[in-house]
Coordinates of C-alpha atoms and ligand atoms in Angstrom, one line a residue:
M24 CA -1.7 -11.2 -14.6
A25 CA -4.6 -9.1 -15.9
K26 CA -5.0 -5.8 -14.2
Q27 CA -8.6 -6.5 -13.3
E28 CA -7.5 -9.6 -11.4
D29 CA -5.1 -7.5 -9.5
I30 CA -7.8 -5.0 -8.6
F31 CA -10.1 -7.8 -7.4
K32 CA -7.3 -9.3 -5.2
N33 CA -6.7 -5.9 -3.8
V34 CA -10.4 -5.6 -2.9
I35 CA -10.4 -8.9 -1.1
S36 CA -7.3 -8.2 0.9
H37 CA -8.3 -4.7 1.8
A38 CA -11.7 -5.9 3.0
K39 CA -9.9 -8.3 5.3
E40 CA -7.1 -6.1 6.5
Y41 CA -9.3 -3.2 7.4
G42 CA -12.0 -5.2 9.2
F43 CA -14.8 -5.4 6.6
I44 CA -15.1 -9.0 5.6
F45 CA -13.5 -12.2 6.9
P46 CA -13.9 -15.8 5.6
S47 CA -16.4 -17.7 7.7
S48 CA -14.9 -19.8 10.5
E49 CA -11.4 -19.0 9.3
I50 CA -9.6 -20.8 12.1
Y51 CA -11.0 -24.0 10.5
D52 CA -9.8 -22.9 7.1
G53 CA -13.1 -21.3 6.2
L54 CA -16.3 -22.5 4.5
S55 CA -16.5 -22.2 0.8
A56 CA -18.5 -19.2 -0.4
V57 CA -19.6 -18.2 3.2
Y58 CA -18.3 -14.9 4.7
D59 CA -18.6 -12.9 7.9
Y60 CA -19.0 -9.2 8.0
A61 CA -16.5 -7.6 10.4
Q62 CA -16.7 -4.5 12.5
N63 CA -16.6 -2.0 9.6
G64 CA -18.3 -4.3 7.1
A65 CA -21.3 -4.7 9.3
E66 CA -21.7 -0.9 9.5
L67 CA -21.4 -0.5 5.8
K68 CA -23.8 -3.3 5.1
K69 CA -26.3 -1.9 7.6
N70 CA -26.0 1.6 5.9
I71 CA -26.7 0.1 2.5
R72 CA -29.7 -1.7 3.8
E73 CA -31.0 1.5 5.4
Y74 CA -30.4 3.5 2.3
W75 CA -32.5 0.9 0.4
W76 CA -35.2 0.7 3.1
K77 CA -35.5 4.5 3.3
A78 CA -35.9 4.9 -0.5
M79 CA -38.1 1.9 -1.1
V80 CA -40.3 1.7 2.0
Q81 CA -40.4 5.0 3.9
M82 CA -40.4 7.3 0.9
H83 CA -43.4 5.5 -0.6
E84 CA -46.8 5.9 0.9
N85 CA -47.9 2.7 -0.8
I86 CA -45.1 0.4 0.1
V87 CA -44.7 -1.3 3.5
G88 CA -42.0 -3.5 4.9
I89 CA -42.2 -6.9 6.6
D90 CA -39.7 -9.4 8.1
A91 CA -40.9 -12.9 7.3
A92 CA -39.2 -16.0 8.7
I93 CA -36.5 -17.9 6.9
L94 CA -38.2 -21.2 7.5
M95 CA -41.5 -21.6 5.7
H96 CA -44.0 -24.4 5.2
P97 CA -42.5 -26.8 2.7
T98 CA -45.5 -26.6 0.3
T99 CA -44.5 -23.0 -0.3
W100 CA -41.6 -24.3 -2.4
K101 CA -43.7 -26.8 -4.3
A102 CA -46.1 -24.0 -5.2
S103 CA -43.4 -21.5 -6.2
G104 CA -41.8 -24.0 -8.5
H105 CA -38.5 -24.2 -6.7
V106 CA -38.7 -27.9 -5.8
D107 CA -39.2 -28.8 -9.5
A108 CA -37.4 -26.0 -11.3
F109 CA -34.8 -24.2 -9.2
N110 CA -32.0 -25.9 -10.9
D111 CA -28.8 -24.8 -12.5
P112 CA -27.1 -26.8 -15.3
L113 CA -23.7 -27.9 -14.1
I114 CA -20.8 -29.3 -16.1
D115 CA -17.5 -30.7 -14.9
N116 CA -14.1 -30.5 -16.5
K117 CA -12.6 -33.9 -16.5
D118 CA -9.0 -32.7 -16.4
S119 CA -9.1 -29.9 -14.0
K120 CA -11.9 -31.5 -11.9
K121 CA -13.5 -28.0 -11.7
R122 CA -17.2 -27.5 -11.8
F123 CA -18.9 -24.8 -13.9
R124 CA -22.4 -23.6 -14.7
A125 CA -22.9 -24.6 -18.3
D126 CA -25.1 -21.5 -18.9
V127 CA -22.5 -19.2 -17.5
L128 CA -19.7 -20.6 -19.7
I129 CA -21.9 -19.9 -22.7
E130 CA -22.9 -16.4 -21.5
D131 CA -19.2 -15.5 -20.9
Y132 CA -18.5 -16.6 -24.4
C133 CA -21.2 -14.3 -25.6
E134 CA -19.9 -11.5 -23.5
K135 CA -16.6 -11.7 -25.4
L136 CA -18.5 -11.3 -28.7
Q137 CA -20.2 -8.3 -27.2
Q138 CA -16.8 -6.8 -26.2
K139 CA -15.4 -7.4 -29.7
A140 CA -18.3 -5.6 -31.2
Q141 CA -17.9 -2.8 -28.7
K142 CA -14.2 -2.5 -29.7
E143 CA -15.1 -2.0 -33.3
I144 CA -17.7 0.7 -32.3
E145 CA -15.1 2.5 -30.2
K146 CA -12.5 2.4 -33.0
A147 CA -15.1 3.9 -35.4
R148 CA -16.1 6.5 -32.9
E149 CA -12.5 7.7 -32.8
R150 CA -12.2 7.6 -36.5
F151 CA -15.4 9.5 -37.4
G152 CA -15.4 11.9 -34.4
D153 CA -18.6 14.0 -34.1
A154 CA -20.0 12.7 -37.3
F155 CA -20.3 9.2 -35.8
D156 CA -23.7 7.6 -36.0
E157 CA -23.5 4.6 -33.6
A158 CA -27.0 3.2 -34.5
Q159 CA -26.2 3.2 -38.2
F160 CA -22.7 1.7 -37.7
V161 CA -24.1 -1.1 -35.5
A162 CA -26.7 -1.9 -38.2
T163 CA -24.4 -1.9 -41.2
N164 CA -20.8 -2.7 -40.2
G165 CA -20.2 -6.3 -41.3
R166 CA -18.1 -7.3 -38.3
V167 CA -20.3 -5.8 -35.7
V168 CA -23.4 -7.4 -37.3
D169 CA -21.7 -10.8 -37.4
Y170 CA -20.6 -10.6 -33.7
L171 CA -24.0 -9.5 -32.5
S172 CA -26.0 -11.9 -34.6
K173 CA -23.8 -14.8 -33.5
K174 CA -24.3 -13.8 -29.9
K175 CA -28.1 -13.6 -30.4
T176 CA -28.3 -17.0 -32.1
I177 CA -26.2 -18.7 -29.4
L178 CA -28.3 -17.2 -26.5
E179 CA -31.6 -18.1 -28.2
R180 CA -30.5 -21.7 -28.8
M181 CA -29.3 -22.0 -25.2
A182 CA -32.6 -20.6 -23.9
K183 CA -34.6 -23.0 -26.0
S184 CA -32.5 -26.0 -24.9
L185 CA -32.7 -25.1 -21.3
D186 CA -36.4 -24.5 -21.5
S187 CA -37.1 -27.8 -23.0
G188 CA -34.6 -29.6 -20.8
D189 CA -32.4 -30.6 -23.8
L190 CA -29.1 -30.7 -21.8
E191 CA -27.4 -32.7 -24.6
D192 CA -27.8 -29.7 -26.8
V193 CA -26.3 -27.4 -24.2
K194 CA -23.3 -29.7 -24.1
A195 CA -23.2 -29.7 -27.9
L196 CA -23.2 -25.9 -27.9
I197 CA -20.2 -25.8 -25.6
E198 CA -18.4 -28.2 -27.8
E199 CA -19.3 -26.4 -31.1
L200 CA -18.1 -23.1 -29.6
E201 CA -14.9 -24.8 -28.4
I202 CA -15.4 -23.3 -25.0
A203 CA -12.5 -24.3 -22.7
D204 CA -12.0 -24.3 -18.9
P205 CA -10.9 -20.7 -18.5
D206 CA -8.1 -21.6 -16.1
T207 CA -6.6 -24.6 -17.8
G208 CA -7.7 -24.5 -21.4
S209 CA -9.0 -28.0 -21.3
K210 CA -12.1 -28.9 -23.4
N211 CA -12.6 -32.3 -21.8
W212 CA -16.2 -31.9 -20.5
T213 CA -18.7 -34.2 -18.8
E214 CA -22.4 -34.3 -19.6
V215 CA -24.5 -31.4 -18.4
R216 CA -26.7 -32.2 -15.4
Q217 CA -29.4 -30.3 -13.5
F218 CA -28.7 -29.5 -9.9
N219 CA -31.3 -28.1 -7.4
L220 CA -29.9 -25.2 -5.4
M221 CA -32.1 -25.4 -2.3
F222 CA -30.6 -26.3 1.1
G223 CA -32.7 -28.9 2.9
T224 CA -33.1 -29.1 6.7
K225 CA -35.4 -30.8 9.2
L226 CA -38.0 -29.5 11.7
G227 CA -38.6 -31.5 14.8
A228 CA -36.5 -33.7 17.1
A229 CA -37.6 -37.3 16.5
A230 CA -36.2 -38.6 13.3
E231 CA -39.4 -40.5 12.3
N232 CA -41.8 -37.5 12.5
A233 CA -39.3 -34.7 11.5
M234 CA -40.6 -32.6 8.7
D235 CA -38.4 -31.8 5.7
L236 CA -37.9 -28.1 5.2
Y237 CA -35.8 -25.8 3.0
L238 CA -33.9 -22.7 3.9
R239 CA -35.5 -20.1 1.7
P240 CA -33.7 -19.5 -1.6
E241 CA -35.4 -16.1 -2.0
T242 CA -37.2 -13.8 0.3
A243 CA -40.0 -13.1 -2.2
Q244 CA -42.2 -16.1 -1.1
G245 CA -42.5 -14.7 2.5
I246 CA -44.1 -11.7 0.9
F247 CA -46.5 -13.6 -1.4
V248 CA -47.9 -15.9 1.4
N249 CA -48.5 -12.7 3.5
F250 CA -50.0 -10.8 0.7
L251 CA -53.6 -10.8 2.0
N252 CA -52.6 -10.3 5.7
V253 CA -50.7 -7.2 4.8
Q254 CA -53.3 -5.9 2.3
K255 CA -56.2 -6.3 4.8
T256 CA -54.4 -5.1 8.0
G257 CA -52.7 -2.2 6.2
R258 CA -55.8 -1.4 4.1
M259 CA -53.6 -1.3 1.1
K260 CA -55.0 -0.2 -2.3
I261 CA -53.6 -1.4 -5.6
P262 CA -51.0 -0.5 -6.8
F263 CA -49.0 -1.2 -3.6
G264 CA -45.8 -2.8 -2.6
I265 CA -44.5 -5.1 0.1
A266 CA -40.7 -5.0 0.8
Q267 CA -38.3 -7.0 2.9
T268 CA -34.7 -7.6 3.5
G269 CA -33.3 -10.8 4.8
K270 CA -31.1 -13.9 4.4
A271 CA -31.5 -16.4 1.5
F272 CA -29.6 -19.6 0.9
R273 CA -28.5 -21.2 -2.3
N274 CA -26.2 -24.2 -2.7
E275 CA -24.4 -22.5 -5.6
I276 CA -22.5 -24.8 -8.0
V277 CA -19.6 -22.4 -8.5
A278 CA -18.6 -20.0 -5.8
R279 CA -15.3 -18.4 -6.7
Q280 CA -16.1 -14.7 -6.7
F281 CA -15.8 -13.6 -3.1
I282 CA -19.2 -12.1 -1.9
F283 CA -20.5 -11.9 -5.5
R284 CA -21.9 -15.4 -5.2
M285 CA -22.4 -16.7 -1.8
R286 CA -24.2 -19.7 -0.3
E287 CA -25.7 -17.6 2.4
F288 CA -26.5 -14.1 1.4
E289 CA -29.0 -11.3 1.9
Q290 CA -31.6 -9.9 -0.5
M291 CA -33.5 -6.7 -0.5
E292 CA -36.7 -7.3 -2.4
M293 CA -39.9 -5.5 -3.1
Q294 CA -43.0 -7.0 -4.7
F295 CA -45.3 -4.5 -6.3
F296 CA -48.9 -5.6 -6.8
V297 CA -50.7 -4.1 -9.8
K298 CA -53.9 -4.4 -11.8
P299 CA -53.5 -7.1 -14.5
G300 CA -52.6 -5.5 -17.8
E301 CA -50.8 -2.6 -16.1
E302 CA -47.7 -4.7 -15.3
M303 CA -45.6 -3.5 -18.2
K304 CA -46.1 0.2 -17.3
W305 CA -44.9 -0.6 -13.7
Y306 CA -42.1 -2.8 -15.0
E307 CA -40.7 0.2 -16.9
Y308 CA -41.3 2.5 -14.0
W309 CA -39.3 0.3 -11.6
K310 CA -36.5 -0.3 -14.0
E311 CA -35.9 3.4 -14.2
T312 CA -36.5 4.1 -10.5
R313 CA -34.1 1.4 -9.4
L314 CA -31.4 2.6 -11.8
K315 CA -31.7 6.1 -10.5
W316 CA -31.3 4.8 -6.9
H317 CA -28.1 3.1 -7.9
Q318 CA -26.8 6.1 -9.7
S319 CA -27.6 8.4 -6.8
L320 CA -24.5 6.9 -5.0
G321 CA -22.2 8.7 -7.5
L322 CA -20.1 5.6 -8.5
G323 CA -20.4 6.6 -12.2
A324 CA -23.3 6.2 -14.6
E325 CA -21.1 4.4 -17.0
N326 CA -20.8 1.5 -14.6
Y327 CA -24.4 0.4 -14.9
R328 CA -26.3 -1.1 -17.8
F329 CA -29.5 -3.0 -18.4
H330 CA -29.5 -6.6 -19.7
D331 CA -32.9 -7.8 -20.9
H332 CA -33.4 -11.5 -20.4
E333 CA -33.7 -13.8 -23.4
K334 CA -34.5 -16.8 -21.2
L335 CA -37.3 -16.0 -18.8
A336 CA -37.7 -17.8 -15.4
H337 CA -40.8 -20.0 -15.2
Y338 CA -42.8 -17.2 -13.5
A339 CA -41.9 -14.1 -15.6
N340 CA -43.2 -12.4 -18.7
A341 CA -40.5 -9.8 -18.8
A342 CA -37.2 -9.5 -16.9
A343 CA -34.1 -7.3 -16.9
D344 CA -31.0 -7.1 -14.8
I345 CA -29.2 -4.0 -13.8
E346 CA -25.6 -5.0 -14.4
F347 CA -22.7 -3.3 -12.7
N348 CA -19.1 -3.1 -13.8
F349 CA -17.5 -5.3 -11.1
P350 CA -13.7 -5.8 -11.0
F351 CA -14.4 -8.9 -13.2
G352 CA -16.6 -7.2 -15.7
F353 CA -20.3 -6.4 -16.0
K354 CA -22.5 -8.8 -14.0
E355 CA -26.0 -8.8 -12.5
L356 CA -26.5 -6.6 -9.5
E357 CA -30.3 -6.4 -9.4
G358 CA -33.1 -8.2 -11.1
I359 CA -36.4 -6.5 -12.1
H360 CA -39.0 -9.1 -13.0
S361 CA -42.6 -9.0 -14.1
R362 CA -43.8 -12.1 -12.3
T363 CA -47.4 -12.0 -13.6
D364 CA -49.9 -13.7 -11.2
F365 CA -47.9 -16.9 -11.2
D366 CA -47.0 -16.9 -7.5
L367 CA -50.3 -15.8 -6.0
K368 CA -52.3 -18.2 -8.2
A369 CA -50.0 -21.1 -7.4
H370 CA -50.4 -20.4 -3.6
E371 CA -54.1 -20.2 -4.1
Q372 CA -54.1 -23.6 -5.8
Y373 CA -51.8 -25.3 -3.2
S374 CA -53.3 -23.8 -0.1
G375 CA -56.9 -23.8 -1.2
K376 CA -57.2 -20.2 0.1
K377 CA -58.2 -17.2 -2.0
L378 CA -55.4 -14.7 -2.5
Q379 CA -57.4 -12.0 -4.3
Y380 CA -57.9 -8.3 -4.2
F381 CA -61.3 -6.6 -4.3
D382 CA -61.0 -3.7 -6.6
T383 CA -63.7 -1.2 -5.4
E384 CA -63.4 0.9 -8.6
E385 CA -64.0 -2.1 -10.9
N386 CA -66.3 -3.8 -8.3
K387 CA -64.6 -7.2 -8.8
N388 CA -62.1 -9.6 -7.4
Y389 CA -58.9 -10.5 -9.1
V390 CA -55.4 -11.9 -8.5
P391 CA -53.0 -9.0 -8.9
Y392 CA -50.0 -9.1 -11.2
V393 CA -46.6 -8.5 -9.6
V394 CA -43.5 -6.5 -10.5
E395 CA -40.5 -7.4 -8.4
T396 CA -37.3 -5.6 -7.7
S397 CA -34.6 -7.8 -6.1
V398 CA -31.1 -6.7 -5.3
G399 CA -28.4 -8.6 -3.4
L400 CA -27.2 -6.7 -0.4
D401 CA -23.8 -8.4 -0.6
R402 CA -23.5 -7.7 -4.3
M403 CA -24.3 -4.0 -3.5
F404 CA -21.6 -4.1 -0.9
L405 CA -19.1 -5.5 -3.4
A406 CA -20.2 -2.9 -6.1
V407 CA -19.8 0.0 -3.7
F408 CA -16.6 -1.2 -2.0
S409 CA -14.8 -2.2 -5.2
K410 CA -15.5 1.0 -7.1
S411 CA -14.6 3.1 -4.0
L412 CA -11.2 1.5 -3.4
Q413 CA -8.6 3.7 -5.2
E414 CA -4.9 4.1 -5.2
E415 CA -3.8 7.7 -5.8
T416 CA -0.5 9.3 -6.6
L417 CA -0.1 12.5 -4.7
E418 CA 1.7 15.7 -5.8
D419 CA 4.8 14.7 -3.9
G420 CA 4.9 11.3 -5.8
S421 CA 3.8 9.3 -2.8
T422 CA 0.7 7.1 -3.1
R423 CA -2.3 6.9 -0.8
T424 CA -5.0 4.2 -0.6
V425 CA -8.4 5.8 -0.2
L426 CA -11.8 4.2 0.1
R427 CA -14.0 6.8 -1.5
L428 CA -17.3 5.4 -0.1
P429 CA -20.4 7.5 -0.7
S430 CA -20.3 9.3 2.6
V431 CA -23.9 8.4 3.4
L432 CA -22.8 4.7 3.5
A433 CA -19.4 5.2 5.2
P434 CA -19.2 3.0 8.4
T435 CA -17.6 5.8 10.4
K436 CA -18.5 9.4 9.5
A437 CA -15.8 11.2 11.4
A438 CA -12.7 10.3 13.4
V439 CA -11.6 12.6 16.2
L440 CA -7.9 12.8 16.7
P441 CA -6.0 14.7 19.4
L442 CA -2.8 16.0 17.8
V443 CA -0.7 14.8 20.8
K444 CA -1.5 12.6 23.8
K445 CA -1.1 15.3 26.4
D446 CA -2.0 18.9 27.5
G447 CA -5.6 18.0 27.8
L448 CA -6.1 17.4 24.0
P449 CA -7.3 13.8 24.5
E450 CA -9.9 14.9 27.0
L451 CA -11.2 17.6 24.7
A452 CA -11.2 15.2 21.7
R453 CA -13.3 12.7 23.8
E454 CA -15.7 15.5 24.6
I455 CA -16.3 16.0 20.9
V456 CA -16.8 12.3 20.4
E457 CA -19.4 12.3 23.2
E458 CA -21.2 15.2 21.6
L459 CA -21.2 13.8 18.0
K460 CA -22.0 10.2 18.8
W461 CA -25.7 10.9 19.3
D462 CA -26.0 11.6 15.6
F463 CA -23.2 9.8 13.8
N464 CA -21.0 6.8 14.1
V465 CA -17.7 8.4 15.2
S466 CA -14.4 7.1 16.4
Y467 CA -11.5 8.2 18.5
D468 CA -7.9 7.6 17.6
E469 CA -4.8 8.8 19.4
K470 CA -2.2 6.2 18.2
D471 CA 0.7 7.2 15.8
A472 CA 1.5 10.4 14.1
V473 CA -1.4 12.3 12.8
G474 CA -0.4 11.8 9.1
R475 CA -0.6 8.0 9.6
R476 CA -3.9 8.3 11.4
Y477 CA -5.3 10.3 8.4
R478 CA -4.1 7.5 6.0
R479 CA -5.8 4.9 8.2
Q480 CA -9.1 6.7 8.1
D481 CA -8.7 7.2 4.3
A482 CA -8.4 3.4 4.0
L483 CA -11.5 2.9 6.1
G484 CA -13.5 5.4 4.0
T485 CA -14.1 7.9 6.9
P486 CA -15.2 11.1 5.2
F487 CA -14.0 13.5 7.9
C488 CA -11.1 13.7 10.4
I489 CA -11.4 16.2 13.2
T490 CA -8.0 17.2 14.7
V491 CA -7.8 18.8 18.1
D492 CA -4.7 20.9 18.7
H493 CA -3.5 23.5 21.2
Q494 CA -5.4 26.2 19.4
T495 CA -8.6 24.3 20.1
L496 CA -8.0 24.9 23.9
E497 CA -8.0 28.6 23.2
D498 CA -10.7 29.3 20.6
Q499 CA -12.8 26.1 20.4
T500 CA -11.9 25.5 16.7
V501 CA -10.6 22.3 15.2
T502 CA -9.1 21.2 11.9
L503 CA -11.6 19.4 9.7
R504 CA -9.9 17.3 7.0
H505 CA -11.9 16.0 4.0
R506 CA -11.1 12.5 2.9
D507 CA -11.5 13.0 -0.9
T508 CA -9.8 16.3 -1.4
M509 CA -7.5 16.2 1.7
V510 CA -8.4 19.9 2.2
Q511 CA -8.2 21.1 5.8
D512 CA -10.5 23.8 7.1
R513 CA -10.5 25.5 10.5
V514 CA -14.0 25.2 11.9
K515 CA -15.8 25.8 15.2
I516 CA -16.6 22.8 17.3
A517 CA -20.2 24.0 17.5
D518 CA -20.5 23.9 13.7
L519 CA -19.3 20.3 13.3
R520 CA -22.6 18.6 13.6
G521 CA -24.2 20.7 10.9
I522 CA -21.2 20.3 8.5
I523 CA -21.1 16.5 8.9
N524 CA -24.9 16.2 8.6
A525 CA -25.0 18.2 5.3
E526 CA -22.5 15.7 3.8
V527 CA -23.8 12.4 5.1
S528 CA -27.5 12.8 5.5
M529 CA -29.7 10.4 3.6
R530 CA -32.0 13.2 2.6
N531 CA -29.3 15.0 0.6
W532 CA -28.2 11.8 -1.1
L533 CA -31.7 10.6 -1.9
L534 CA -32.7 13.9 -3.3
R535 CA -30.5 12.9 -6.3
T536 CA -33.0 10.2 -7.2
K537 CA -35.6 12.8 -8.0
Ligands
ATP3 P1 -27.4 -15.2 -10.9 O1 -27.9 -15.3 -12.3 O2 -26.2 -14.3 -10.7 O3 -27.2 -16.5 -10.2 P2 -30.1 -14.8 -10.2 O4 -30.6 -14.3 -11.5 O5 -30.3 -16.3 -9.8 O6 -28.5 -14.5 -10.1 P3 -32.1 -13.7 -8.6 O7 -32.8 -14.9 -8.3 O8 -32.7 -12.7 -9.6 O9 -30.6 -13.9 -9.0 O10 -31.8 -12.9 -7.2 C1 -31.9 -11.5 -7.1 C2 -30.6 -10.9 -6.6 O11 -30.1 -11.6 -5.5 C3 -29.5 -11.0 -7.7 O12 -29.6 -9.9 -8.5 C4 -28.3 -10.9 -6.8 O13 -27.9 -9.5 -6.5 C5 -28.7 -11.6 -5.5 N1 -28.1 -12.9 -5.5 C6 -28.6 -14.0 -6.1 N2 -27.8 -15.1 -5.8 C7 -26.8 -14.7 -5.0 C8 -25.7 -15.3 -4.4 N3 -25.5 -16.6 -4.5 N4 -24.9 -14.5 -3.7 C9 -25.1 -13.2 -3.5 N5 -26.1 -12.6 -4.1 C10 -27.0 -13.3 -4.8

């Protein structure tokens, strides 16, 4: 089995074993691509959401946050284009009976071409050392040029066929490239069909006058329909942003990647309203700003890359993904889209209401352009969790499992451990918990030998362990153990709050985005 697969399996089992993520309704054998966040997962997820909210809303004078309802008037989805165009092309393998997204099969094929080119580049880098000129090599090396131009041709052809609805050509492409079911190797494919991803539901009790609704497939539309309400009541001046976090629902065709692709998930989105013509400047600004936010978490700059879209959604004039190096390779973590005035104009048309901004400098009304940043909270969770989970070999040859979560996101910031369950140590430890819990999420643990308790906290990602021993009774000092280095310091109880705060405060982490 490939090493990456092992890592991913490990991530999933660790998430379950340590109370981060459970399959939904597991006693009934679960529900495909639906998951529940457990006691530690809920904390981690909340901390990620807050880290985003702080950076995007509270640190920007011109961005405000809202919390729109999941259920919206059904015409919303007609106007947004989701009723007609929120489709994925699906294809079934006749032998394995497995369903795939046709575009993803082709994109995965292209990713392999990219990897082959990358291998050539790395080989050359080793060969030429400091003298290596990557740009020149990519432009002139026969093999690299072939791989990359083949990739480009394939993606352009796919984009064209999907745009024009030529699904036969998408199937033809899969056949020409001899793409096989990755699990079984079978190339026995059905036709490609379009599938709408929205979940329908009904409003009202009596069947005859119930209204057909959709569960929102993105949070963005809740922002667009409230654009004027927020602008007027908040007296917002362009450029300004409206942000929100919340659940979205998509009846995904393929759902085999844990919380990477769920049917019920959470988005953190911000729509930035700008003067028409200035959208590209803001698009570049938000690409860079969002990348810095991701990198502030210290998971390694090499694990992020931009992917500029060849195929643009029906509403966009430019779009890029921030991709992350997940255990199954680089995949989309966040989308940054220049959505033009598509959404607001469409809502004007369908509602008959004006959704315009009066620009006092220009003395005229216009429909603003929009740049969107949209990141999946669950995908962020998976990115952070999977990169943080590490197996370490220690000096004595033993191994330890440590979840090196960025401490600002860690579910529990400190665990307080009495060395033994007697002599007044538990009482003193509880006093420390009582004192610290006003500022931090802290836990108390007295079960098992202290070494095992340390390991348990390492596996939960707790940055600090505070051990209370007999010396504490005499001089009010404790042992402070650091998760990452396992270094132990003797510190005063009175200093704990300041030490923990310096390590976990959002302020210190967000300063890195500057
Ligand atoms: P993909 O191409 O992976 O289906 P998308 O391009 O449709 O994603 P967007 O519509 O741009 O995704 O949504 C914005 C963000 O929402 C994505 O970057 C991703 O982080 C998150 N997201 C989208 N679909 C899902 C899902 N089914 N499960 C979890 N997160 C999702």
